[in-house]
mmCIF file of C-alpha atoms in Angstrom:
data_model
loop_
_atom_site.group_PDB
_atom_site.id
_atom_site.type_symbol
_atom_site.label_atom_id
_atom_site.label_comp_id
_atom_site.label_asym_id
_atom_site.label_seq_id
_atom_site.Cartn_x
_atom_site.Cartn_y
_atom_site.Cartn_z
ATOM 1 C CA MET L 1 -89.588 -29.908 -2.242
ATOM 2 C CA SER L 2 -92.251 -28.235 -0.016
ATOM 3 C CA ARG L 3 -95.046 -26.850 -2.289
ATOM 4 C CA ASP L 4 -94.945 -23.101 -2.982
ATOM 5 C CA ILE L 5 -97.119 -21.281 -0.170
ATOM 6 C CA ASN L 6 -98.856 -19.705 -2.877
ATOM 7 C CA CYS L 7 -99.875 -22.919 -4.030
ATOM 8 C CA CYS L 8 -103.170 -25.228 -3.311
ATOM 9 C CA ALA L 9 -103.801 -28.789 -3.574
ATOM 10 C CA SER L 10 -103.960 -28.614 -7.451
ATOM 11 C CA GLY L 11 -100.754 -27.221 -8.194
ATOM 12 C CA ARG L 12 -103.016 -23.863 -9.430
ATOM 13 C CA PRO L 13 -102.431 -20.544 -7.645
ATOM 14 C CA ARG L 14 -103.797 -19.877 -4.476
ATOM 15 C CA GLU L 15 -106.000 -16.620 -4.472
ATOM 16 C CA MET L 16 -103.942 -14.222 -2.750
ATOM 17 C CA PRO L 17 -105.238 -11.101 -0.550
ATOM 18 C CA ALA L 18 -108.432 -9.476 -2.704
ATOM 19 C CA ARG L 19 -107.756 -6.302 -4.286
ATOM 20 C CA PRO L 20 -111.442 -4.890 -4.218
ATOM 21 C CA ARG L 21 -112.342 -3.232 -0.434
ATOM 22 C CA ILE L 22 -114.064 -6.200 1.522
ATOM 23 C CA PRO L 23 -117.716 -5.583 1.321
ATOM 24 C CA ASP L 24 -119.741 -5.056 4.869
ATOM 25 C CA PRO L 25 -122.309 -7.738 4.858
ATOM 26 C CA ARG L 26 -124.238 -6.090 7.542
ATOM 27 C CA LYS L 27 -125.377 -3.377 4.726
ATOM 28 C CA GLY L 28 -127.421 -5.494 2.970
ATOM 29 C CA PRO L 29 -128.075 -8.812 1.247
ATOM 30 C CA LEU L 30 -125.962 -7.487 -2.175
ATOM 31 C CA GLU L 31 -123.117 -6.656 -0.150
ATOM 32 C CA LYS L 32 -123.452 -10.037 1.993
ATOM 33 C CA PHE L 33 -123.469 -12.076 -1.349
ATOM 34 C CA ALA L 34 -120.016 -10.492 -1.871
ATOM 35 C CA PHE L 35 -118.953 -11.018 1.116
ATOM 36 C CA ASP L 36 -119.806 -15.065 1.488
ATOM 37 C CA LEU L 37 -118.470 -15.567 -2.567
ATOM 38 C CA ARG L 38 -114.742 -14.082 -1.182
ATOM 39 C CA GLN L 39 -115.087 -16.464 1.771
ATOM 40 C CA LEU L 40 -116.137 -19.109 -0.819
ATOM 41 C CA GLY L 41 -112.752 -18.463 -2.935
ATOM 42 C CA ALA L 42 -110.387 -18.415 0.210
ATOM 43 C CA GLY L 43 -107.648 -20.388 -0.123
ATOM 44 C CA LYS L 44 -108.599 -21.389 -3.438
ATOM 45 C CA VAL L 45 -107.455 -20.520 -6.906
ATOM 46 C CA ALA L 46 -106.661 -16.781 -7.886
ATOM 47 C CA VAL L 47 -108.720 -14.542 -9.571
ATOM 48 C CA SER L 48 -106.028 -13.548 -11.630
ATOM 49 C CA TRP L 49 -105.639 -17.437 -12.686
ATOM 50 C CA ILE L 50 -109.242 -17.590 -13.283
ATOM 51 C CA ALA L 51 -108.682 -14.809 -15.542
ATOM 52 C CA ASP L 52 -105.491 -16.269 -17.393
ATOM 53 C CA GLN L 53 -107.719 -19.326 -18.677
ATOM 54 C CA GLU L 54 -108.528 -19.427 -21.966
ATOM 55 C CA ASP L 55 -112.687 -20.503 -21.747
ATOM 56 C CA THR L 56 -113.034 -17.214 -19.310
ATOM 57 C CA GLU L 57 -114.651 -15.032 -21.448
ATOM 58 C CA VAL L 58 -114.893 -11.830 -17.943
ATOM 59 C CA SER L 59 -112.214 -9.585 -17.743
ATOM 60 C CA ARG L 60 -110.029 -9.494 -14.652
ATOM 61 C CA PRO L 61 -111.488 -6.511 -13.286
ATOM 62 C CA ALA L 62 -115.055 -7.284 -13.728
ATOM 63 C CA LEU L 63 -114.130 -10.688 -11.552
ATOM 64 C CA TYR L 64 -112.595 -8.383 -8.910
ATOM 65 C CA ALA L 65 -115.694 -6.045 -8.882
ATOM 66 C CA ALA L 66 -118.136 -9.000 -8.545
ATOM 67 C CA LEU L 67 -116.293 -9.351 -4.992
ATOM 68 C CA SER L 68 -116.765 -5.384 -4.085
ATOM 69 C CA GLY L 69 -120.294 -5.636 -3.705
ATOM 70 C CA THR L 70 -121.087 -2.082 -4.896
ATOM 71 C CA ARG L 71 -123.155 -3.826 -8.156
ATOM 72 C CA LEU L 72 -124.758 -6.751 -8.722
ATOM 73 C CA PRO L 73 -122.305 -8.504 -11.030
ATOM 74 C CA ASN L 74 -123.276 -9.647 -14.260
ATOM 75 C CA GLY L 75 -124.496 -14.169 -14.079
ATOM 76 C CA ILE L 76 -121.581 -14.666 -16.178
ATOM 77 C CA THR L 77 -119.015 -13.058 -14.268
ATOM 78 C CA VAL L 78 -120.562 -15.006 -10.815
ATOM 79 C CA SER L 79 -120.873 -18.371 -13.110
ATOM 80 C CA THR L 80 -117.171 -18.094 -13.843
ATOM 81 C CA LEU L 81 -116.142 -17.346 -10.333
ATOM 82 C CA LEU L 82 -118.560 -20.625 -8.997
ATOM 83 C CA ARG L 83 -117.219 -23.075 -11.895
ATOM 84 C CA TRP L 84 -113.980 -22.915 -9.701
ATOM 85 C CA TRP L 85 -114.636 -21.853 -6.532
ATOM 86 C CA ALA L 86 -118.101 -23.896 -5.714
ATOM 87 C CA GLY L 87 -117.581 -26.452 -8.744
ATOM 88 C CA ASN L 88 -114.682 -28.523 -9.566
ATOM 89 C CA PRO L 89 -113.678 -28.539 -13.450
ATOM 90 C CA ASP L 90 -111.285 -31.422 -12.987
ATOM 91 C CA GLU L 91 -114.547 -33.850 -12.315
ATOM 92 C CA GLU L 92 -116.638 -31.617 -15.307
ATOM 93 C CA ASN L 93 -117.870 -34.026 -18.403
ATOM 94 C CA PRO L 94 -116.992 -32.611 -21.338
ATOM 95 C CA ASP L 95 -119.473 -35.317 -23.405
ATOM 96 C CA ALA L 96 -122.091 -33.675 -21.077
ATOM 97 C CA GLN L 97 -124.321 -30.772 -23.270
ATOM 98 C CA SER L 98 -126.073 -28.319 -21.771
ATOM 99 C CA ARG L 99 -127.365 -25.152 -24.343
ATOM 100 C CA ASP L 100 -127.065 -22.691 -20.973
ATOM 101 C CA TRP L 101 -124.570 -20.455 -22.251
ATOM 102 C CA ILE L 102 -123.697 -18.803 -18.764
ATOM 103 C CA TRP L 103 -124.814 -22.071 -16.257
ATOM 104 C CA GLY L 104 -123.814 -25.178 -18.317
ATOM 105 C CA TRP L 105 -120.842 -26.414 -16.519
ATOM 106 C CA ILE L 106 -123.164 -27.243 -13.589
ATOM 107 C CA PRO L 107 -124.709 -30.406 -15.733
ATOM 108 C CA ARG L 108 -121.507 -31.465 -16.464
ATOM 109 C CA LEU L 109 -120.690 -32.453 -12.750
ATOM 110 C CA PRO L 110 -121.589 -35.785 -11.447
ATOM 111 C CA ALA L 111 -125.296 -35.696 -10.446
ATOM 112 C CA GLY L 112 -125.496 -35.304 -6.551
ATOM 113 C CA SER L 113 -121.264 -34.522 -5.962
ATOM 114 C CA ASP L 114 -120.562 -32.272 -3.207
ATOM 115 C CA ALA L 115 -119.915 -30.235 -6.264
ATOM 116 C CA HIS L 116 -122.915 -29.988 -8.248
ATOM 117 C CA THR L 117 -125.368 -29.667 -5.119
ATOM 118 C CA GLN L 118 -123.087 -26.269 -3.489
ATOM 119 C CA ALA L 119 -122.605 -25.095 -7.463
ATOM 120 C CA ASN L 120 -126.982 -25.560 -7.709
ATOM 121 C CA GLU L 121 -127.319 -23.571 -4.017
ATOM 122 C CA TRP L 122 -125.399 -21.091 -5.621
ATOM 123 C CA LYS L 123 -126.934 -20.256 -9.142
ATOM 124 C CA GLN L 124 -130.244 -20.020 -7.158
ATOM 125 C CA ARG L 125 -129.301 -17.621 -4.693
ATOM 126 C CA TYR L 126 -127.514 -15.333 -7.322
ATOM 127 C CA LEU L 127 -131.023 -16.461 -9.331
ATOM 128 C CA ARG L 128 -132.579 -14.453 -6.170
ATOM 129 C CA LEU L 129 -130.673 -11.836 -5.115
ATOM 130 C CA SER L 130 -130.826 -10.805 -9.335
ATOM 131 C CA ARG L 131 -134.649 -11.036 -8.839
ATOM 132 C CA ASP L 132 -134.238 -8.840 -5.473
ATOM 133 C CA GLU L 133 -132.072 -6.463 -6.703
ATOM 134 C CA ALA L 134 -134.606 -5.391 -9.833
ATOM 135 C CA LYS L 135 -137.051 -5.098 -7.500
ATOM 136 C CA ARG L 136 -135.250 -2.198 -5.228
ATOM 137 C CA ARG L 137 -133.735 -0.967 -8.349
ATOM 138 C CA SER L 138 -137.238 -0.597 -9.540
ATOM 139 C CA ALA L 139 -138.653 0.709 -6.685
ATOM 140 C CA ARG L 140 -135.559 3.392 -5.772
ATOM 141 C CA ASP L 141 -136.425 5.079 -9.670
ATOM 142 C CA ARG L 142 -140.074 5.362 -8.743
ATOM 143 C CA ALA L 143 -139.440 7.230 -5.607
ATOM 144 C CA TRP L 144 -136.803 9.766 -6.906
ATOM 145 C CA LYS L 145 -137.733 11.911 -9.005
ATOM 146 C CA PRO L 146 -135.201 14.408 -9.944
ATOM 147 C CA THR L 147 -137.045 16.071 -12.615
ATOM 148 C CA PRO L 148 -140.714 16.378 -13.705
ATOM 149 C CA PRO L 149 -141.411 13.003 -15.942
ATOM 150 C CA VAL L 150 -141.659 13.916 -19.524
ATOM 151 C CA GLN L 151 -143.990 11.642 -22.001
ATOM 152 C CA ILE L 152 -141.911 9.956 -24.711
ATOM 153 C CA GLU L 153 -142.852 7.518 -27.725
ATOM 154 C CA THR L 154 -141.649 4.165 -27.385
ATOM 155 C CA PRO L 155 -138.345 3.990 -29.130
ATOM 156 C CA ARG L 156 -137.395 2.441 -32.683
ATOM 157 C CA GLU L 157 -134.704 0.423 -30.082
ATOM 158 C CA GLN L 158 -137.527 -0.421 -27.404
ATOM 159 C CA GLN L 159 -139.674 -1.816 -30.266
ATOM 160 C CA LEU L 160 -137.435 -4.004 -32.251
ATOM 161 C CA LEU L 161 -136.630 -5.149 -28.334
ATOM 162 C CA ILE L 162 -140.982 -5.982 -28.155
ATOM 163 C CA GLU L 163 -140.599 -7.522 -32.040
ATOM 164 C CA GLU L 164 -138.002 -9.793 -30.410
ATOM 165 C CA ILE L 165 -139.750 -11.012 -27.312
ATOM 166 C CA LYS L 166 -142.806 -11.848 -29.122
ATOM 167 C CA GLY L 167 -140.511 -13.733 -32.035
ATOM 168 C CA LEU L 168 -139.962 -16.080 -29.301
ATOM 169 C CA ILE L 169 -143.022 -16.244 -27.652
ATOM 170 C CA GLU L 170 -145.021 -16.835 -31.209
ATOM 171 C CA ARG L 171 -142.271 -19.330 -31.916
ATOM 172 C CA THR L 172 -143.721 -21.566 -28.976
ATOM 173 C CA GLY L 173 -147.328 -21.511 -30.344
ATOM 174 C CA LEU L 174 -148.600 -20.343 -27.225
ATOM 175 C CA SER L 175 -148.049 -16.264 -27.891
ATOM 176 C CA GLN L 176 -152.453 -16.643 -27.873
ATOM 177 C CA ASP L 177 -152.189 -18.428 -24.584
ATOM 178 C CA MET L 178 -149.267 -17.171 -23.276
ATOM 179 C CA TRP L 179 -150.853 -18.192 -19.214
ATOM 180 C CA LEU L 180 -150.071 -21.247 -19.936
ATOM 181 C CA LEU L 181 -146.428 -20.495 -21.424
ATOM 182 C CA PHE L 182 -145.322 -18.356 -18.150
ATOM 183 C CA GLY L 183 -148.321 -18.965 -15.585
ATOM 184 C CA PRO L 184 -148.494 -16.096 -12.944
ATOM 185 C CA GLU L 185 -145.912 -13.767 -14.673
ATOM 186 C CA THR L 186 -148.210 -13.640 -17.626
ATOM 187 C CA LEU L 187 -149.051 -9.786 -16.835
ATOM 188 C CA ARG L 188 -145.644 -8.514 -16.063
ATOM 189 C CA ILE L 189 -144.014 -10.222 -19.864
ATOM 190 C CA GLU L 190 -147.298 -8.052 -21.234
ATOM 191 C CA ARG L 191 -146.025 -5.039 -19.388
ATOM 192 C CA TYR L 192 -142.651 -5.858 -21.743
ATOM 193 C CA LEU L 193 -144.294 -6.334 -24.553
ATOM 194 C CA SER L 194 -146.866 -3.431 -23.900
ATOM 195 C CA GLY L 195 -143.833 -1.114 -23.602
ATOM 196 C CA ARG L 196 -144.191 0.044 -20.264
ATOM 197 C CA VAL L 197 -141.076 -1.475 -19.173
ATOM 198 C CA ILE L 198 -137.878 -3.052 -20.638
ATOM 199 C CA PRO L 199 -137.014 -6.485 -19.230
ATOM 200 C CA SER L 200 -133.675 -6.730 -16.862
ATOM 201 C CA TYR L 201 -131.286 -9.023 -17.494
ATOM 202 C CA TYR L 202 -132.971 -11.767 -14.985
ATOM 203 C CA TRP L 203 -136.186 -11.271 -16.527
ATOM 204 C CA THR L 204 -134.414 -11.490 -20.389
ATOM 205 C CA TYR L 205 -132.698 -14.793 -18.886
ATOM 206 C CA GLN L 206 -136.014 -15.964 -17.392
ATOM 207 C CA ILE L 207 -138.095 -15.387 -20.830
ATOM 208 C CA VAL L 208 -135.508 -17.610 -22.598
ATOM 209 C CA GLN L 209 -135.894 -20.762 -19.736
ATOM 210 C CA TYR L 210 -140.228 -20.288 -19.577
ATOM 211 C CA CYS L 211 -139.915 -20.470 -24.058
ATOM 212 C CA ALA L 212 -136.842 -23.321 -24.135
ATOM 213 C CA ASP L 213 -139.013 -25.872 -23.210
ATOM 214 C CA PHE L 214 -141.168 -25.829 -26.274
ATOM 215 C CA ILE L 215 -138.600 -24.786 -28.371
ATOM 216 C CA PRO L 216 -136.559 -27.422 -29.627
ATOM 217 C CA ASP L 217 -133.682 -26.058 -31.669
ATOM 218 C CA LEU L 218 -133.958 -23.246 -29.054
ATOM 219 C CA HIS L 219 -130.251 -21.740 -28.112
ATOM 220 C CA PRO L 220 -130.883 -20.669 -24.778
ATOM 221 C CA GLU L 221 -127.314 -18.939 -24.293
ATOM 222 C CA GLU L 222 -127.396 -17.110 -27.726
ATOM 223 C CA GLU L 223 -131.078 -15.925 -27.214
ATOM 224 C CA THR L 224 -130.309 -14.642 -23.902
ATOM 225 C CA ASP L 225 -127.249 -12.781 -25.062
ATOM 226 C CA ARG L 226 -129.680 -11.677 -28.257
ATOM 227 C CA LEU L 227 -132.469 -10.137 -25.250
ATOM 228 C CA ALA L 228 -130.020 -8.909 -22.943
ATOM 229 C CA VAL L 229 -128.101 -6.418 -25.710
ATOM 230 C CA ALA L 230 -131.475 -5.806 -27.341
ATOM 231 C CA ALA L 231 -132.873 -4.141 -24.002
ATOM 232 C CA GLU L 232 -129.348 -2.612 -23.020
ATOM 233 C CA ILE L 233 -129.897 -0.508 -25.879
ATOM 234 C CA ALA L 234 -133.234 -0.079 -25.981
ATOM 235 C CA ARG L 235 -133.116 1.149 -21.963
ATOM 236 C CA ARG L 236 -130.027 3.874 -23.526
ATOM 237 C CA ALA L 237 -132.639 4.718 -26.180
ATOM 238 C CA ARG L 238 -135.010 5.900 -23.537
ATOM 239 C CA VAL L 239 -132.599 7.681 -21.380
ATOM 240 C CA ARG L 240 -131.975 9.995 -24.717
ATOM 241 C CA GLU L 241 -135.679 9.518 -25.758
ATOM 242 C CA ARG L 242 -136.119 11.562 -21.942
ATOM 243 C CA ARG L 243 -133.589 14.105 -22.306
ATOM 244 C CA ILE L 244 -134.169 15.155 -25.848
ATOM 245 C CA ALA L 245 -138.102 15.759 -24.813
ATOM 246 C CA ARG L 246 -137.010 17.751 -21.027
ATOM 247 C CA ASN L 247 -134.194 20.085 -22.964
ATOM 248 C CA ALA L 248 -137.238 20.612 -25.624
ATOM 249 C CA LEU L 249 -138.794 22.233 -22.461
ATOM 250 C CA ARG L 250 -136.557 24.511 -21.434
#
């Protein structure tokens, strides 16, 4: 009997025509990344099939949205697609341990294999895109001033985020010598600690990675989740406080 034309060589369902709009790679790096990611998945297992796997923690709509190029997807969303399209779960060594919740499947691939190399290349590309998108977003925010700026006190939620970051740094034993910990990024970290800026997802991930080498019992995936959630709550709190301050001026 011939194989179902909608199955790939492994017997898994092959990717059917993508549901989200096809991004134009000429419009910018985000669209180019989404376009190339779609190309990577062409002829491989379907997004719907990936979403239905027991160890998939990302919804089907989120996986499809990552292929539209309309906004930067979360790291776990991209990682989930790459695990099946750039890596190869059948080659993963289940005994290989990693504390990286997002990209921990990569070290489980055979060192030097094509899948291991390709997966690492895509990971680094995503991290560069995340960093660059954060810079572009910051530049847009500085340029866009539809209403007069208002002065607000640092919200309690942001103070809690700052305490979380400080606590993590103190566990390294280098809180008085942060340059030894963060190197040229020390000034950036100090801005987060001063309350002037709230770190993006990329920088919550980076902060944890910098500290992980100095904290043997640290679980990076849990710490990243905790800081990322705290940062999002702090960001919403600042929006709330600015709205209250603007309303008070009317």
